[in-house]
Tab-separated table of C-alpha atoms and ligand atoms in Angstrom:
chain	number	residue	atom	x	y	z
N	1	UNK	CA	88.570	115.757	168.049
N	2	UNK	CA	88.102	114.328	164.516
N	3	UNK	CA	88.108	116.636	161.487
N	4	UNK	CA	84.295	116.307	161.199
N	5	UNK	CA	83.934	117.616	164.783
N	6	UNK	CA	86.269	120.542	164.200
N	7	UNK	CA	84.751	124.007	164.498
N	8	UNK	CA	84.415	125.434	160.995
N	9	UNK	CA	84.342	129.174	161.616
N	10	UNK	CA	83.530	132.415	159.844
N	11	UNK	CA	85.219	135.147	161.879
N	12	UNK	CA	83.333	138.469	161.850
N	13	UNK	CA	85.758	141.077	163.123
N	14	UNK	CA	86.999	144.690	163.320
N	15	UNK	CA	90.765	144.166	163.858
N	16	UNK	CA	91.647	145.663	166.399
N	17	UNK	CA	94.354	144.391	168.735
N	18	UNK	CA	92.280	141.841	170.679
N	19	UNK	CA	90.667	140.780	167.381
N	20	UNK	CA	94.208	140.028	166.131
N	21	UNK	CA	95.128	137.959	169.193
N	22	UNK	CA	91.857	136.043	168.794
N	23	UNK	CA	92.577	135.376	165.115
N	24	UNK	CA	96.040	134.019	165.852
N	25	UNK	CA	94.710	131.848	168.679
N	26	UNK	CA	92.092	130.440	166.271
N	27	UNK	CA	94.773	129.731	163.664
N	28	UNK	CA	96.961	128.066	166.263
N	29	UNK	CA	94.235	125.882	167.804
N	30	UNK	CA	93.971	122.410	166.252
N	31	UNK	CA	90.170	122.183	166.675
N	32	UNK	CA	89.374	125.476	164.917
N	33	UNK	CA	89.328	125.997	161.152
N	34	UNK	CA	88.736	129.598	160.035
N	35	UNK	CA	87.214	129.404	156.535
N	36	UNK	CA	86.403	133.086	156.089
N	37	UNK	CA	86.962	136.496	157.648
N	38	UNK	CA	84.191	139.071	157.340
N	39	UNK	CA	85.109	142.592	158.377
N	40	UNK	CA	83.141	145.452	159.875
N	41	UNK	CA	83.717	148.991	161.118
N	42	UNK	CA	84.353	149.328	164.872
N	43	UNK	CA	87.856	149.624	166.247
N	44	UNK	CA	88.826	151.092	162.855
N	45	UNK	CA	87.041	151.910	159.583
N	46	UNK	CA	85.873	148.881	157.611
N	47	UNK	CA	88.544	149.623	154.981
N	48	UNK	CA	91.297	149.512	157.621
N	49	UNK	CA	89.732	146.417	159.214
N	50	UNK	CA	89.872	144.678	155.827
N	51	UNK	CA	93.480	145.752	155.237
N	52	UNK	CA	94.364	144.404	158.690
N	53	UNK	CA	92.576	141.078	158.154
N	54	UNK	CA	94.469	140.561	154.885
N	55	UNK	CA	97.720	141.634	156.511
N	56	UNK	CA	97.398	139.416	159.591
N	57	UNK	CA	96.544	136.330	157.541
N	58	UNK	CA	99.389	136.950	155.069
N	59	UNK	CA	101.846	137.557	157.892
N	60	UNK	CA	100.919	134.181	159.388
N	61	UNK	CA	101.356	132.483	155.988
N	62	UNK	CA	97.646	131.728	155.505
N	63	UNK	CA	95.230	132.352	152.651
N	64	UNK	CA	91.710	132.800	153.978
N	65	UNK	CA	88.894	134.557	152.053
N	66	UNK	CA	88.365	138.080	153.401
N	67	UNK	CA	85.253	140.161	152.628
N	68	UNK	CA	84.465	143.810	153.387
N	69	UNK	CA	81.314	144.407	155.433
N	70	UNK	CA	79.200	147.233	156.790
N	71	UNK	CA	80.843	150.646	157.164
N	72	UNK	CA	78.388	152.293	159.553
N	73	UNK	CA	75.742	151.447	162.152
N	74	UNK	CA	72.263	150.514	160.917
N	75	UNK	CA	70.457	153.621	162.299
N	76	UNK	CA	72.576	155.675	164.643
N	77	UNK	CA	75.322	158.078	163.563
N	78	UNK	CA	78.817	156.635	163.178
N	79	UNK	CA	81.466	157.626	165.743
N	80	UNK	CA	85.205	158.146	165.284
N	81	UNK	CA	87.183	154.910	165.846
N	82	UNK	CA	89.041	154.650	169.207
N	83	UNK	CA	92.579	155.313	167.923
N	84	UNK	CA	93.784	155.893	171.503
N	85	UNK	CA	92.977	152.241	172.348
N	86	UNK	CA	93.935	150.272	169.220
N	87	UNK	CA	96.144	152.801	167.391
N	88	UNK	CA	95.205	154.770	164.264
N	89	UNK	CA	95.818	151.626	162.178
N	90	UNK	CA	94.072	149.278	164.627
N	91	UNK	CA	97.288	147.376	165.350
N	92	UNK	CA	99.074	149.766	167.701
N	93	UNK	CA	100.519	151.870	164.863
N	94	UNK	CA	102.772	149.240	163.309
N	95	UNK	CA	105.905	150.794	161.834
N	96	UNK	CA	106.661	149.282	158.491
N	97	UNK	CA	104.207	146.805	157.050
N	98	UNK	CA	105.383	144.032	154.749
N	99	UNK	CA	103.910	144.140	151.259
N	100	UNK	CA	101.064	141.592	151.048
N	101	UNK	CA	99.609	140.282	147.816
N	102	UNK	CA	96.310	138.818	149.042
N	103	UNK	CA	93.127	140.063	147.352
N	104	UNK	CA	89.705	140.640	148.790
N	105	UNK	CA	86.691	138.432	147.984
N	106	UNK	CA	84.337	140.813	146.085
N	107	UNK	CA	81.152	139.750	147.924
N	108	UNK	CA	79.761	141.736	150.834
N	109	UNK	CA	80.376	140.150	154.228
N	110	UNK	CA	76.636	139.485	154.663
N	111	UNK	CA	76.414	137.776	151.254
N	112	UNK	CA	79.495	135.664	152.033
N	113	UNK	CA	77.944	134.498	155.321
N	114	UNK	CA	74.703	133.560	153.529
N	115	UNK	CA	76.513	131.782	150.661
N	116	UNK	CA	78.677	129.738	153.036
N	117	UNK	CA	75.731	128.824	155.272
N	118	UNK	CA	73.674	127.675	152.267
N	119	UNK	CA	76.609	125.691	150.853
N	120	UNK	CA	77.378	123.943	154.167
N	121	UNK	CA	74.089	123.805	156.135
N	122	UNK	CA	74.521	123.010	159.823
N	123	UNK	CA	78.321	123.152	159.650
N	124	UNK	CA	79.381	126.770	160.099
N	125	UNK	CA	79.925	128.532	163.420
N	126	UNK	CA	79.928	132.305	163.327
N	127	UNK	CA	82.233	133.982	165.797
N	128	UNK	CA	81.409	137.709	165.816
N	129	UNK	CA	83.600	140.087	167.809
N	130	UNK	CA	82.658	143.514	166.462
N	131	UNK	CA	79.437	145.487	165.976
N	132	UNK	CA	76.776	143.114	164.612
N	133	UNK	CA	75.733	144.813	161.331
N	134	UNK	CA	76.957	141.996	159.063
N	135	UNK	CA	74.947	139.360	160.944
N	136	UNK	CA	71.888	141.576	160.967
N	137	UNK	CA	72.177	142.153	157.203
N	138	UNK	CA	72.748	138.439	156.563
N	139	UNK	CA	69.499	137.719	158.463
N	140	UNK	CA	67.674	140.166	156.195
N	141	UNK	CA	69.112	138.431	153.093
N	142	UNK	CA	68.352	134.930	154.390
N	143	UNK	CA	65.672	134.742	157.116
N	144	UNK	CA	66.301	130.986	157.609
N	145	UNK	CA	69.966	131.656	158.479
N	146	UNK	CA	69.467	130.557	162.124
N	147	UNK	CA	68.672	127.027	160.908
N	148	UNK	CA	71.579	127.001	158.435
N	149	UNK	CA	74.329	127.894	160.913
N	150	UNK	CA	75.601	125.519	163.578
N	151	UNK	CA	75.909	128.248	166.206
N	152	UNK	CA	76.813	131.871	166.795
N	153	UNK	CA	79.228	133.094	169.470
N	154	UNK	CA	79.522	136.832	170.040
N	155	UNK	CA	81.877	138.935	172.123
N	156	UNK	CA	79.712	141.746	173.362
N	157	UNK	CA	77.347	142.973	176.027
N	158	UNK	CA	77.386	142.815	179.784
N	159	UNK	CA	74.972	141.816	182.559
N	160	UNK	CA	76.398	142.694	185.993
N	161	UNK	CA	79.807	144.114	185.134
N	162	UNK	CA	79.697	147.876	184.339
N	163	UNK	CA	79.943	148.901	180.691
N	164	UNK	CA	83.134	150.039	178.985
N	165	UNK	CA	81.697	152.840	176.833
N	166	UNK	CA	78.851	153.963	179.106
N	167	UNK	CA	77.886	152.887	182.623
N	168	UNK	CA	75.779	150.104	181.065
N	169	UNK	CA	76.989	149.517	177.504
N	170	UNK	CA	79.769	147.392	176.041
N	171	UNK	CA	81.449	148.804	172.890
N	172	UNK	CA	80.339	146.286	170.247
N	173	UNK	CA	76.685	146.492	171.235
N	174	UNK	CA	76.866	150.289	171.670
N	175	UNK	CA	78.248	150.657	168.133
N	176	UNK	CA	75.135	149.141	166.532
N	177	UNK	CA	72.393	148.499	169.094
N	178	UNK	CA	69.634	147.959	166.514
N	179	UNK	CA	71.647	145.268	164.732
N	180	UNK	CA	72.496	143.658	168.075
N	181	UNK	CA	68.848	143.471	169.123
N	182	UNK	CA	68.024	141.759	165.824
N	183	UNK	CA	70.783	139.229	166.487
N	184	UNK	CA	69.604	138.508	170.061
N	185	UNK	CA	66.033	137.860	168.860
N	186	UNK	CA	66.820	135.828	165.719
N	187	UNK	CA	66.455	132.373	167.253
N	188	UNK	CA	69.811	130.727	166.570
N	189	UNK	CA	71.972	128.874	169.063
N	190	UNK	CA	73.634	131.991	170.448
N	191	UNK	CA	76.267	132.461	173.138
N	192	UNK	CA	77.182	135.859	174.561
N	193	UNK	CA	80.727	136.270	175.830
N	194	UNK	CA	80.523	139.674	177.496
N	195	UNK	CA	82.350	141.842	179.997
N	196	UNK	CA	81.124	139.690	182.918
N	197	UNK	CA	83.773	137.182	181.826
N	198	UNK	CA	86.209	139.141	179.635
N	199	UNK	CA	86.995	141.551	182.488
N	200	UNK	CA	87.980	138.560	184.636
N	201	UNK	CA	90.678	137.362	182.219
N	202	UNK	CA	93.851	139.430	181.945
N	203	UNK	CA	96.608	138.511	179.508
N	204	UNK	CA	99.929	140.056	180.402
N	205	UNK	CA	102.231	141.739	177.904
N	206	UNK	CA	105.038	139.545	179.251
N	207	UNK	CA	103.200	136.474	177.906
N	208	UNK	CA	103.099	137.958	174.389
N	209	UNK	CA	106.825	138.721	174.698
N	210	UNK	CA	107.450	135.097	175.699
N	211	UNK	CA	105.415	133.850	172.723
N	212	UNK	CA	107.310	136.182	170.337
N	213	UNK	CA	110.653	134.957	171.718
N	214	UNK	CA	109.601	131.321	171.220
N	215	UNK	CA	108.185	131.782	167.704
N	216	UNK	CA	110.733	134.286	166.279
N	217	UNK	CA	108.177	135.180	163.597
N	218	UNK	CA	106.891	138.473	162.037
N	219	UNK	CA	103.298	137.507	162.975
N	220	UNK	CA	103.984	137.194	166.704
N	221	UNK	CA	106.320	140.230	166.587
N	222	UNK	CA	103.481	142.328	165.122
N	223	UNK	CA	101.057	140.967	167.720
N	224	UNK	CA	103.470	141.791	170.525
N	225	UNK	CA	103.901	145.345	169.219
N	226	UNK	CA	100.118	145.810	169.000
N	227	UNK	CA	99.529	144.438	172.502
N	228	UNK	CA	102.194	146.755	173.940
N	229	UNK	CA	100.199	149.754	172.641
N	230	UNK	CA	96.848	148.278	173.782
N	231	UNK	CA	98.190	147.378	177.243
N	232	UNK	CA	99.335	150.975	177.739
N	233	UNK	CA	95.701	152.088	177.501
N	234	UNK	CA	94.497	149.469	180.005
N	235	UNK	CA	97.376	150.049	182.415
N	236	UNK	CA	96.537	153.750	182.463
N	237	UNK	CA	92.893	153.023	183.238
N	238	UNK	CA	92.830	150.103	185.685
N	239	UNK	CA	94.852	150.089	188.913
N	240	UNK	CA	95.380	146.312	188.885
N	241	UNK	CA	97.111	146.620	185.487
N	242	UNK	CA	99.237	149.665	186.335
N	243	UNK	CA	102.381	147.839	187.465
N	244	UNK	CA	102.068	144.689	185.315
N	245	UNK	CA	101.064	145.774	181.786
N	246	UNK	CA	98.372	143.624	180.237
N	247	UNK	CA	94.907	143.722	178.745
N	248	UNK	CA	91.534	142.022	178.904
N	249	UNK	CA	91.039	138.963	176.740
N	250	UNK	CA	87.816	140.272	175.098
N	251	UNK	CA	87.684	138.774	171.583
N	252	UNK	CA	90.089	135.985	172.414
N	253	UNK	CA	87.597	134.667	174.944
N	254	UNK	CA	84.984	134.012	172.238
N	255	UNK	CA	87.349	131.441	170.690
N	256	UNK	CA	88.401	130.082	174.074
N	257	UNK	CA	84.704	129.488	174.772
N	258	UNK	CA	84.420	127.618	171.467
N	259	UNK	CA	87.472	125.484	172.198
N	260	UNK	CA	86.644	124.766	175.875
N	261	UNK	CA	83.098	125.727	176.886
N	262	UNK	CA	83.527	123.849	180.178
N	263	UNK	CA	85.669	126.754	181.436
N	264	UNK	CA	82.530	128.951	181.543
N	265	UNK	CA	79.338	129.062	183.614
N	266	UNK	CA	76.283	129.901	181.516
N	267	UNK	CA	72.864	131.315	182.231
N	268	UNK	CA	70.307	130.785	179.447
N	269	UNK	CA	67.930	133.754	179.284
N	270	UNK	CA	66.186	136.171	176.908
N	271	UNK	CA	68.361	139.183	176.053
N	272	UNK	CA	67.200	142.465	174.498
N	273	UNK	CA	69.161	145.602	173.648
N	274	UNK	CA	68.185	149.152	174.574
N	275	UNK	CA	68.401	151.020	171.281
N	276	UNK	CA	67.886	154.610	172.467
N	277	UNK	CA	68.213	156.947	175.416
N	278	UNK	CA	70.440	156.858	178.453
N	279	UNK	CA	70.667	153.040	178.417
N	280	UNK	CA	71.522	152.819	174.702
N	281	UNK	CA	73.569	149.706	174.018
N	282	UNK	CA	72.687	147.990	177.295
N	283	UNK	CA	72.097	144.254	177.029
N	284	UNK	CA	69.069	143.675	179.235
N	285	UNK	CA	68.787	140.093	180.460
N	286	UNK	CA	65.529	138.718	181.801
N	287	UNK	CA	67.017	137.094	184.898
N	288	UNK	CA	63.606	136.428	186.489
N	289	UNK	CA	61.991	134.570	183.623
N	290	UNK	CA	59.511	132.877	185.962
N	291	UNK	CA	57.694	136.241	186.147
N	292	UNK	CA	55.215	136.910	183.348
N	293	UNK	CA	56.246	140.474	182.548
N	294	UNK	CA	53.405	142.074	180.600
N	295	UNK	CA	55.477	144.428	178.417
N	296	UNK	CA	55.758	143.884	174.676
N	297	UNK	CA	59.204	142.459	173.912
N	298	UNK	CA	59.478	140.088	176.892
N	299	UNK	CA	57.032	137.394	175.722
N	300	UNK	CA	57.843	133.882	177.001
N	301	UNK	CA	58.461	132.686	173.430
N	302	UNK	CA	61.382	135.090	172.843
N	303	UNK	CA	64.585	133.246	171.874
N	304	UNK	CA	67.116	132.565	174.645
N	305	UNK	CA	70.824	133.319	174.679
N	306	UNK	CA	73.490	131.399	176.582
N	307	UNK	CA	75.094	134.179	178.610
N	308	UNK	CA	78.590	133.569	180.023
N	309	UNK	CA	78.539	134.697	183.667
N	310	UNK	CA	81.669	133.135	185.187
N	311	UNK	CA	84.967	131.854	183.881
N	312	UNK	CA	88.017	129.908	185.022
N	313	UNK	CA	90.443	132.738	184.224
N	314	UNK	CA	93.738	130.976	184.915
N	315	UNK	CA	92.722	127.946	182.808
N	316	UNK	CA	91.886	130.318	179.919
N	317	UNK	CA	95.296	132.004	180.098
N	318	UNK	CA	97.012	128.599	180.302
N	319	UNK	CA	95.114	127.369	177.244
N	320	UNK	CA	96.116	130.524	175.357
N	321	UNK	CA	99.777	130.078	176.289
N	322	UNK	CA	99.893	126.355	175.459
N	323	UNK	CA	98.198	126.909	172.106
N	324	UNK	CA	100.343	129.877	171.041
N	325	UNK	CA	103.586	128.094	171.990
N	326	UNK	CA	102.845	125.241	169.536
N	327	UNK	CA	104.107	124.923	165.974
N	328	UNK	CA	101.371	126.778	164.130
N	329	UNK	CA	103.444	129.202	162.061
N	330	UNK	CA	105.341	128.382	158.852
N	331	UNK	CA	109.023	129.361	158.704
N	332	UNK	CA	109.234	133.078	157.895
F	401	BDR	C1	85.147	144.899	172.312
F	401	BDR	O1	85.252	146.208	171.731
F	401	BDR	C2	86.363	146.277	170.883
F	401	BDR	O2	87.094	147.435	171.169
F	401	BDR	C3	87.196	145.053	171.135
F	401	BDR	O3	87.836	144.609	169.964
F	401	BDR	C4	86.170	144.050	171.602
F	401	BDR	O4	85.561	143.403	170.514
F	401	BDR	C5	85.349	145.006	173.814
F	401	BDR	O5	84.339	145.784	174.372
F	402	CA	CA1	86.564	143.447	168.259
């Protein structure tokens, strides 16, 4: 891939353990160039997410602009962050943190997205792996944003696979369903990487230990520590992870899709989000779009989303391993 074909990415994130593994994969992959990190509430508060984004980039020897984004959902009440999954600090309760000197970009995350899209029309890919408030706000600031961005890839939602925070809802969509519905109906080139594929791809703790042994670096040590905490939650919940600790590749898979879309099977359909009631946060996919449903909201002209339905799991894990074993970290 030439430098002009590289994916120039703004990473919208709530780090978060799987957000951290996704960030390091993106940094390690030669075809991905992360030019900004926009934070949001979700796995942790937006303040902690911003601290973690600055910390993870500094630890890996990078300087990438980091902006602070939305702190709460658009309409619904905020919920306490899931400290039992990601740790109170979002990174598995890291012991001592190195002092980092990076400073935050003073713009809001939404303003940063708009400024970058206007400055580089058609070039930027947005990879969003948290609740979608920053994207929703950016759309309000710049209604032509869908024509200014190259594409948007989100980790969130589910079609057939059961939800992970309710029987039908995935966490990122649940956390801000109104913002998510705005994103699904905005009309950009949009790909949804949801639980239908992320629950098929397990990354074992032993792989992170192998990567940390190979790299001998504070960044991969911190990642390994965080994954150990995260894997404990998954191993306690899912029988197939009980004896071999590991976790789902949620946010990581959004970048793996970007790097190798041929590993996924897509279905291109209209997607809407249930914003209230028992189904709140459900991503509803119109899988029979040859039927002219009469209800408002399912008009034929509604924008379509590329929904990832199947994935080559072992090829994804192999790509992750090969990429992370390369020389992407400076000497510590
Ligand atoms: C998603 O929710 C968050 O906890 C993870 O970081 C991921 O983005 C998985 O449902
Ligand atoms: Ca996330």
